[in-house]
Amino acid sequence: MALNFLGLPQTILVMKKIGLLIICSITILRSFADEGMWLPLLLGQQVYQDMVKKGLKLKPEQLYSANKNSIKDAIIIFGGGCTGEIVSDKGLVFTNHHCGYGQIAAASSVEANYLRDGFWASDLSKEIPSKNLSVSFLNRIEDVTNRVLTALGNTSGAERNRKLQEISSAITKEVVGESTFKNAVVASMFKGNQYFLYVYDVYRDVRLVGTPPESVGKFGGDTDNWEWPRHTGDFAVFRVYMSKDGQPANFSADNVPYKPKHFLPVSLKGFKDGDYAMIFGYPGSTNRYETSYGIQLSTEVNNPTLVKLRDMRLKYMFEEMKKDAAVKLQLASEYASIANYWKFYDGESKQLLKYDIFGQKKQTEQQFNDWAKGKAEYETVLKEYEDAYAAWKPYAKHRMFLIEGILGCRLIQAASAWQNLEALLKRRDYKPEELERAVKAADAARTNYLNNYNLKADQQILASAIMMYYSDVDKSQHPEGFYDNLFRQYNSLEASPYKQFAADVFAESMMTDAKKWAAFQAKPTVDAIIQDPAFKVVSAFVKHFNNKYAPAFAEFTTRNNDLGRRYLKGIMEMNPAQVNKMYPDANFTMRVSYGQVKSYRPRDGVMYDYATTLSGVLSKYVPGDYEFDLPKKFIELAKARDFGQYADPHYNDIVVGFITTNDITGGNSGSPVLDAQGNLIGLAFDGNYEALSHKLAFDKELNRTINVDIRYVLWCIEKLGGAKHIIDELKLVK
Ligand code: ARG
């Protein structure tokens, strides 16, 4: 899920004119140039005028309109965490390869390996329905701040959370009712100072139309991930279907292609350095008002712990994947998502430290404290933050070990879900159908585990997680007796006690033993659960954490919420003139970001060009490599310079990737990059390494969004995929 900005000269001018006072508010407000994930319905004159100044040629109502068709109608939520866009009047969707990755892997087998070889449906009837994939269209937005804040009153902490859940579900129920084709979300803006209702139409018949081979769609793999210069053809093509009478529907052979209100024309005209670029999409989360305490917790505890545990898990998964094509398909999607944020959090820490974001936050906080002196609502906010972090920090590593280590073993994660069954059986007064339902759910979860995970890799992960927990987690927080017993029972010198222990868990749990499972299903008893060796790990680690430390975490997060709301309200009061130039943190609601195509200097003496080319792909080619291999046909086409109508005049080559200054983040993956007229010029798919701290601090000089050029996408479809009929469906702007 990709990501990210710029605009220096203007900034400096303002500072010089208005002097020191404004410099302070500017650092705190982080609110201009190409920074900003704007709410398209509330652009405001100032922001819109700035877009026009930078080159935008559209009217505000062409970007977003409640009643008329506008660009927003072509932008969709793709699956659970990506963006897609409609590009034809028959519901054709472009998104990233890494967004369709799970569906592509699921549609593949060792014999028909679409992930490896690519796939193009020759007509509608060959498109592949995707189970569990839906897309959502934004239907309307409503400001519900008054209603929500009235319901919340003066509450705080856990009570406020509970009331927020109550009022949110009351509001969403009113609009959704029993429909499975509508979705509604009450989204918090500015850390709970405003609330908006988002209503979506959900389409559940979405089919795979085509994908390049993984060697193209994920070219450069994890080595190039989060980095520029980039040569990844990160795109995939889907289609949305609707019922014959034009309604959202579940999959049915009778369904027809979706008829959009608006679809994006595709430009073959390209761009040059400095051209306007605009991105619509669904950025997932940022925390640009994070405090110095939060930065410290990330760099000192959370990030390094996550990275260390993911290193370990990835190593064991990869060992099995490279041995066997079926295992590779089975684990590919899970592996990619673990690897993606493994590299992200490692990079985030490095950039936070390199640019001393902690020190910058400290300065900002000093300014806030100076202003807040004598103001009862605000003067203790930062001190309270400090206390909240100090109270939680001793347990933070333990929590990461649970989530990324112990539960990183998916056998233990699946067994953890048996806690429901255990509670039910202990109650004794359950109804037979309740038990039947719970056993059925557990059976489905078990099948899911066995289908989607590799036992060998998972067993190694358990052994290592338990070993690393022993040495890394503070001894005073260990589950009582667990390690004493383990060392007593597994004391042979032949193998590590952890490995012997894990081997027994995997050999004896009813999760992996079909006979035991059948016996349990025939007669479920609480004893069978409690005595199961995988569930014993759940009891020792998961329950232990939940009983002793989860309450402290809940306390920490609710305090953090309360403080965040006050802190941000204070910041706005401190800078009244800047308030209408502020944008809320990303929260997976639709945003627009504007900027320009722009080269940059990553470090002293180095200049990065704004685009990469097909020749550059060839020069990275490593035959047979896991990340840098290429299909034979690709090499032939590229060497023959068979560019069709897609060559870029400036480079006299196909442009593959390009960078823009837009402010985006994970969730924006698959987002359309639009030119000044609203034509599609690329798909956003990543952020650059030099600005990986972008969730917590936006870097105006270094932040870039990495995009795949739409002309490369079309070249891959037509020349490599031989699917000219897809091109014919588009509205090309030449
Ligand atoms: N970093 C990109 C994102 O978060 C793409 C991730 C997929 N690629 C990979 N090599 N794991 O959107």
Coordinates of N, CA and C and ligand atoms in Angstrom, one line a residue, residues 1-3 96 98 218 221-222 225-226 230 234 336-337 339-341 669 685-686, ligand 1:
M1 N 0.8 -1.2 0.0 CA 0.0 0.0 0.0 C 0.8 1.2 0.0
A2 N 0.7 1.9 -1.0 CA 1.7 3.0 -1.1 C 1.4 4.2 -0.3
L3 N 1.8 5.2 -0.7 CA 2.1 6.4 0.1 C 2.4 7.9 -0.3
N96 N -3.3 -1.7 -8.3 CA -1.9 -2.2 -8.3 C -1.9 -3.8 -8.3
H98 N 0.1 -5.4 -6.5 CA 0.2 -5.9 -5.1 C -1.2 -5.8 -4.4
K218 N 5.8 -7.3 -9.9 CA 6.5 -7.2 -8.6 C 8.0 -7.1 -8.9
G221 N 11.0 -6.7 -6.4 CA 10.7 -7.4 -5.2 C 10.9 -6.5 -3.9
D222 N 11.4 -7.2 -2.9 CA 11.6 -6.5 -1.6 C 12.9 -5.7 -1.7
N225 N 11.6 -2.5 -3.1 CA 10.4 -2.0 -2.4 C 10.7 -0.7 -1.6
W226 N 9.8 0.2 -1.6 CA 9.9 1.5 -0.9 C 11.1 2.3 -1.4
R230 N 12.8 3.1 -9.5 CA 12.0 1.9 -9.5 C 11.5 1.5 -10.9
D234 N 3.6 -2.3 -11.5 CA 2.7 -2.7 -10.4 C 1.2 -2.3 -10.7
A336 N 4.4 -11.4 1.3 CA 4.6 -10.1 0.7 C 4.1 -9.0 1.7
S337 N 3.0 -9.3 2.4 CA 2.5 -8.3 3.3 C 3.4 -8.2 4.6
A339 N 6.6 -8.8 4.6 CA 7.9 -8.2 4.2 C 7.7 -6.7 3.9
N340 N 6.5 -6.3 3.4 CA 6.3 -4.9 3.1 C 6.5 -4.0 4.3
Y341 N 5.8 -4.3 5.4 CA 5.9 -3.5 6.6 C 7.1 -3.8 7.5
S669 N -2.5 2.8 -2.4 CA -2.1 2.0 -3.4 C -3.1 1.7 -4.5
F685 N 1.9 3.7 -6.4 CA 2.0 2.4 -5.7 C 3.0 2.4 -4.6
D686 N 3.8 3.5 -4.3 CA 4.7 3.4 -3.2 C 5.2 4.7 -2.8
Ligands
ARG1 N1 5.5 -0.8 -0.6 C1 4.4 -0.8 -1.5 C2 3.1 -0.5 -0.7 O1 3.1 -0.6 0.5 C3 4.3 -2.1 -2.3 C4 4.4 -3.4 -1.6 C5 4.4 -4.7 -2.4 N2 5.7 -5.1 -2.8 C6 6.6 -5.8 -2.1 N3 7.8 -6.1 -2.6 N4 6.3 -6.4 -1.0 O2 2.1 -0.2 -1.3

